mmCIF file of C-alpha atoms in Angstrom:
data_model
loop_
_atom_site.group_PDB
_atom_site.id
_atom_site.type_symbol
_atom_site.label_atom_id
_atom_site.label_comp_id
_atom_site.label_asym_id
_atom_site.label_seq_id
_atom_site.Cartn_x
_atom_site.Cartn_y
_atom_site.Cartn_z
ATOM 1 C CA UNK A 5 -13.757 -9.667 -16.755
ATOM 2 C CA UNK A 6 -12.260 -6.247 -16.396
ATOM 3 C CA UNK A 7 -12.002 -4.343 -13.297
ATOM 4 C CA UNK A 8 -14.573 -1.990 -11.789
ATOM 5 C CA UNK A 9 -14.144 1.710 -13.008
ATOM 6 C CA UNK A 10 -15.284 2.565 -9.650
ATOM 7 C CA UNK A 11 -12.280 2.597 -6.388
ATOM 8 C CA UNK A 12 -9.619 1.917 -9.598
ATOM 9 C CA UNK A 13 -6.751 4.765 -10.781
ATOM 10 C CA UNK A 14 -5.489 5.409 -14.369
ATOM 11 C CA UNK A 15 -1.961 5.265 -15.005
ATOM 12 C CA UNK A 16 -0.123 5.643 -18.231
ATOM 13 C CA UNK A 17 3.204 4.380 -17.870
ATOM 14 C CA UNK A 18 5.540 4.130 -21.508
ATOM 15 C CA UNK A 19 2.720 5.763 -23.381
ATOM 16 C CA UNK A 20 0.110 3.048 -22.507
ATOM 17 C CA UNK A 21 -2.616 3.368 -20.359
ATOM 18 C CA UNK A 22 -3.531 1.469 -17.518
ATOM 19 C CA UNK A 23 -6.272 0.617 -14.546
ATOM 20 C CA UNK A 24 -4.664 -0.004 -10.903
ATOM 21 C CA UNK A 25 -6.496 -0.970 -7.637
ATOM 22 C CA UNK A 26 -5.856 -2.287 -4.123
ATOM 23 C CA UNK A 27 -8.639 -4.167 -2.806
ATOM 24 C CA UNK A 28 -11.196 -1.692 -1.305
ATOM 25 C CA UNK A 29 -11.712 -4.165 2.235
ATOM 26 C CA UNK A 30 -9.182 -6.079 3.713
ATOM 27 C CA UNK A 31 -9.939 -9.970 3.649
ATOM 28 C CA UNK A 32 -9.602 -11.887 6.966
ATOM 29 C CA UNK A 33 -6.108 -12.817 6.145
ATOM 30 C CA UNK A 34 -5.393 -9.268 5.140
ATOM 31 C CA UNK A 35 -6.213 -7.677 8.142
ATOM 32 C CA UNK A 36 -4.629 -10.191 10.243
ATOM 33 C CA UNK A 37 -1.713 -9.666 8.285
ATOM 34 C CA UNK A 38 -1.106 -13.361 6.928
ATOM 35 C CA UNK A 39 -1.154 -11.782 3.529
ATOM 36 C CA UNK A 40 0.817 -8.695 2.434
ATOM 37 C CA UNK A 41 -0.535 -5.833 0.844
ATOM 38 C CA UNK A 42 -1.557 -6.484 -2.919
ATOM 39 C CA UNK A 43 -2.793 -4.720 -5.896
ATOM 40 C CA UNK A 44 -3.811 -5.352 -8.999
ATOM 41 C CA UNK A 45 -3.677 -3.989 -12.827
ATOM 42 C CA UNK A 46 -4.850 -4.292 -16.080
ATOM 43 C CA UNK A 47 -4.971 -2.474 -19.112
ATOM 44 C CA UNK A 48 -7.276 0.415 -19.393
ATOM 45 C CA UNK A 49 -8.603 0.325 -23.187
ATOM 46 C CA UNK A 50 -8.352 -3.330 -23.770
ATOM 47 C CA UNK A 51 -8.144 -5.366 -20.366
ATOM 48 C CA UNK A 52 -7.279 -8.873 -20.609
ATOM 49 C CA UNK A 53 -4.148 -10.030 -18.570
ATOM 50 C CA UNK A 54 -3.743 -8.627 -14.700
ATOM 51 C CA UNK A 55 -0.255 -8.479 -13.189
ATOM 52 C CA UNK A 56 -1.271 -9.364 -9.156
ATOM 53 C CA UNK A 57 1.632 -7.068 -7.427
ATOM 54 C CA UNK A 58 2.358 -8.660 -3.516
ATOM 55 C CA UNK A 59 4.543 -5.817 -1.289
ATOM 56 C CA UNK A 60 6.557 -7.015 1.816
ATOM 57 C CA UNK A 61 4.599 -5.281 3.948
ATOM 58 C CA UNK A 62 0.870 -5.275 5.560
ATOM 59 C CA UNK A 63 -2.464 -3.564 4.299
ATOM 60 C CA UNK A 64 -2.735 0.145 5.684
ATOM 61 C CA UNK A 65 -6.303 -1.138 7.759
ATOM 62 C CA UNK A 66 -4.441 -4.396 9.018
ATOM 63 C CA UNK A 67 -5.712 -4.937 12.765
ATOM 64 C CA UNK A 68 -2.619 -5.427 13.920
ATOM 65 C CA UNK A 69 -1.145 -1.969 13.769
ATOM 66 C CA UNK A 70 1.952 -3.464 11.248
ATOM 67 C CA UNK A 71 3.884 -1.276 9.402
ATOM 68 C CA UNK A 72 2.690 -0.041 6.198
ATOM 69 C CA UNK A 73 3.772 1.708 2.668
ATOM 70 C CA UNK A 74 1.337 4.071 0.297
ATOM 71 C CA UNK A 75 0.762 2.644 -2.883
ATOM 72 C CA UNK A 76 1.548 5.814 -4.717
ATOM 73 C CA UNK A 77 1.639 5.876 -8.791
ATOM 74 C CA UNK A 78 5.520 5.726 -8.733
ATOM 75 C CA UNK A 79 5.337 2.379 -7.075
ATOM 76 C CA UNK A 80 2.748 1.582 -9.607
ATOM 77 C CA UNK A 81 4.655 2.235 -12.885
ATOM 78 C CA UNK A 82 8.044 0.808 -11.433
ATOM 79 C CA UNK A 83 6.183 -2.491 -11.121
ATOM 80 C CA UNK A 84 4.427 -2.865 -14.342
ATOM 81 C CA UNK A 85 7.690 -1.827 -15.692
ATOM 82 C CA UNK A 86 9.251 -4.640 -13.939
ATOM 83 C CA UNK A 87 6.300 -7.144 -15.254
ATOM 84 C CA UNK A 88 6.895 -6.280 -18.375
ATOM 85 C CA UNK A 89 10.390 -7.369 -18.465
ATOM 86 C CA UNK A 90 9.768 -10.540 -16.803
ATOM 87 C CA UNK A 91 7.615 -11.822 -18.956
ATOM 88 C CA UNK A 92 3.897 -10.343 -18.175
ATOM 89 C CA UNK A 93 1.621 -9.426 -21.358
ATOM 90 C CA UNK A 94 -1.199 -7.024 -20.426
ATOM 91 C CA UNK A 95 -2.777 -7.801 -23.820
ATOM 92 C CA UNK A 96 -2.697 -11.459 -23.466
ATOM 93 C CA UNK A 97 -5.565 -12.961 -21.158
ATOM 94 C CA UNK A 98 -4.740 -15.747 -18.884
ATOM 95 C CA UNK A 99 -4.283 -16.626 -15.082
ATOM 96 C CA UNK A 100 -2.615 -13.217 -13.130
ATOM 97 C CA UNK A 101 0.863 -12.834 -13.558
ATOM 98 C CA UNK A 102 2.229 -12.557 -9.882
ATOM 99 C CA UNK A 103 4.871 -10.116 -9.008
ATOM 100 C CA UNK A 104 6.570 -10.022 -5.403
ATOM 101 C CA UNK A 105 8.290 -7.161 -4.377
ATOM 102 C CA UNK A 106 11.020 -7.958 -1.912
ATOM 103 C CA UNK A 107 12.336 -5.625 0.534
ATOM 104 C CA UNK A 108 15.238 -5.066 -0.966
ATOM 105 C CA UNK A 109 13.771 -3.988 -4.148
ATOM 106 C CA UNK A 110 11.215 -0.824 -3.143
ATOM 107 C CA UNK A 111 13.981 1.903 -3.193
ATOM 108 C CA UNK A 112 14.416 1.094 -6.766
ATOM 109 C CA UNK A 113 10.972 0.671 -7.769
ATOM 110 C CA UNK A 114 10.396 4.048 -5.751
ATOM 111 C CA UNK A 115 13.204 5.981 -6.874
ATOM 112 C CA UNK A 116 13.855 6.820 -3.448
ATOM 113 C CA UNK A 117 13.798 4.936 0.141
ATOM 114 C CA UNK A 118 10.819 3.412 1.017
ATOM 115 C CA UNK A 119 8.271 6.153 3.634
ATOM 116 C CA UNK A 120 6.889 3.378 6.149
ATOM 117 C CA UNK A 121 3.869 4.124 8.054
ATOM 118 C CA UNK A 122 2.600 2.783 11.220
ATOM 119 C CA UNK A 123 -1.156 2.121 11.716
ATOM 120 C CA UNK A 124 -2.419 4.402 14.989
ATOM 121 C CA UNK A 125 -5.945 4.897 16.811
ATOM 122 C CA UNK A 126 -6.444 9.041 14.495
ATOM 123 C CA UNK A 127 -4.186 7.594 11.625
ATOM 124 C CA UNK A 128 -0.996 6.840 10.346
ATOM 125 C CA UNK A 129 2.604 8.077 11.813
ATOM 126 C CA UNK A 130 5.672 7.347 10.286
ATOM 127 C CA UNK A 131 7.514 4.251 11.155
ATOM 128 C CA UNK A 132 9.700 5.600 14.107
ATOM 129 C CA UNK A 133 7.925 9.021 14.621
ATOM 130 C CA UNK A 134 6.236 9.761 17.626
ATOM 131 C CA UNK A 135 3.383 11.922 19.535
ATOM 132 C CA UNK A 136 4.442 14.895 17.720
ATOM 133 C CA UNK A 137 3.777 13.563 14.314
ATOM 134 C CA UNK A 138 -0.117 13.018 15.312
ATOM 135 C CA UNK A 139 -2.184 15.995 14.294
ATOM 136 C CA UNK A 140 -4.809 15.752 16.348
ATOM 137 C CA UNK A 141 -3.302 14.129 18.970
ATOM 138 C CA UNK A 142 -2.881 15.600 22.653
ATOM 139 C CA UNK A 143 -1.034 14.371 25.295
ATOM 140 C CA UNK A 144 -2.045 13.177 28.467
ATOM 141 C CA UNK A 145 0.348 14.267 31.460
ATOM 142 C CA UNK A 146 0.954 12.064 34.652
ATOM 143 C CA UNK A 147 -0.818 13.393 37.822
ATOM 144 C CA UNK A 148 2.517 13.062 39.267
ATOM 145 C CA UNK A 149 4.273 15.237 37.339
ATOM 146 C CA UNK A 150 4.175 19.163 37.228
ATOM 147 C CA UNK A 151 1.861 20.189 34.603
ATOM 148 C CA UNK A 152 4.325 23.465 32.967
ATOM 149 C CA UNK A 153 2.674 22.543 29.633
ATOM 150 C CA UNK A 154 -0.342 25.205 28.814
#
């Protein structure tokens, strides 16, 4: 069965071309954060394997505020890259071929560090950022301080 047109993204990576999706809700364990953030692909004109890709971190709607990545098409093609050399056939159908990403291994499949983002009530902020980073964020000031701030 190949996967919905609709909520997937095209990618051609090495002159093929291919379909890529994260799950559009997070399932219980998901948004608990029991299970990392995962997303799958398959070959646009002629689907029939899926490569299941499992990052070390949480989903960006986890319930638990964890820290998150974007699943941006760099990420993408440096993991079906990656498939392909261990082994995974898009063209050949058959149970998913799993691929965890450790840690270790996002700069490289990146090209650059790892951007972390932290779940918050308006959005996301980056991992380590603070009030300032919110857009539409004010702040709240103590009654028992001066208010100098207009």
């Amino acid at each position: 069965m190949a996967m919905p047109k609709k909520g997937s993204r095209l990618i051609t990576v090495d002159g093929a071309a291919f379909r890529w999706q994260v799950r559009h809700k997070p399932t219980y364990r998901q948004g608990n954060d029991w299970t990392p953030l995962r997303f799958a692909v398959e070959r646009a004109d002629a689907p029939a394997g899926v490569l299941l890709v499992s990052l070390p971190c949480a989903r960006p709607d986890n319930w638990l505020g964890e820290r998150t990545i974007a699943v941006r098409p760099a990420l993408v093609a440096g993991c079906i890259r990656r498939a392909v050399d261990q082994g995974w056939n898009p063209a050949q159908a058959g149970s998913p071929f799993p691929l965890t990403v450790a840690e270790d291994e996002l700069p490289a499949l990146l090209g650059e560090p790892p951007q972390y983002l932290v779940p918050f009530l308006w959005g996301m902020i980056p991992a380590g950022g603070g009030i300032e980073d919110l857009p539409r964020c004010t702040q709240i000031w103590s009654r028992d301080e001066p208010n100098t701030h207009p």
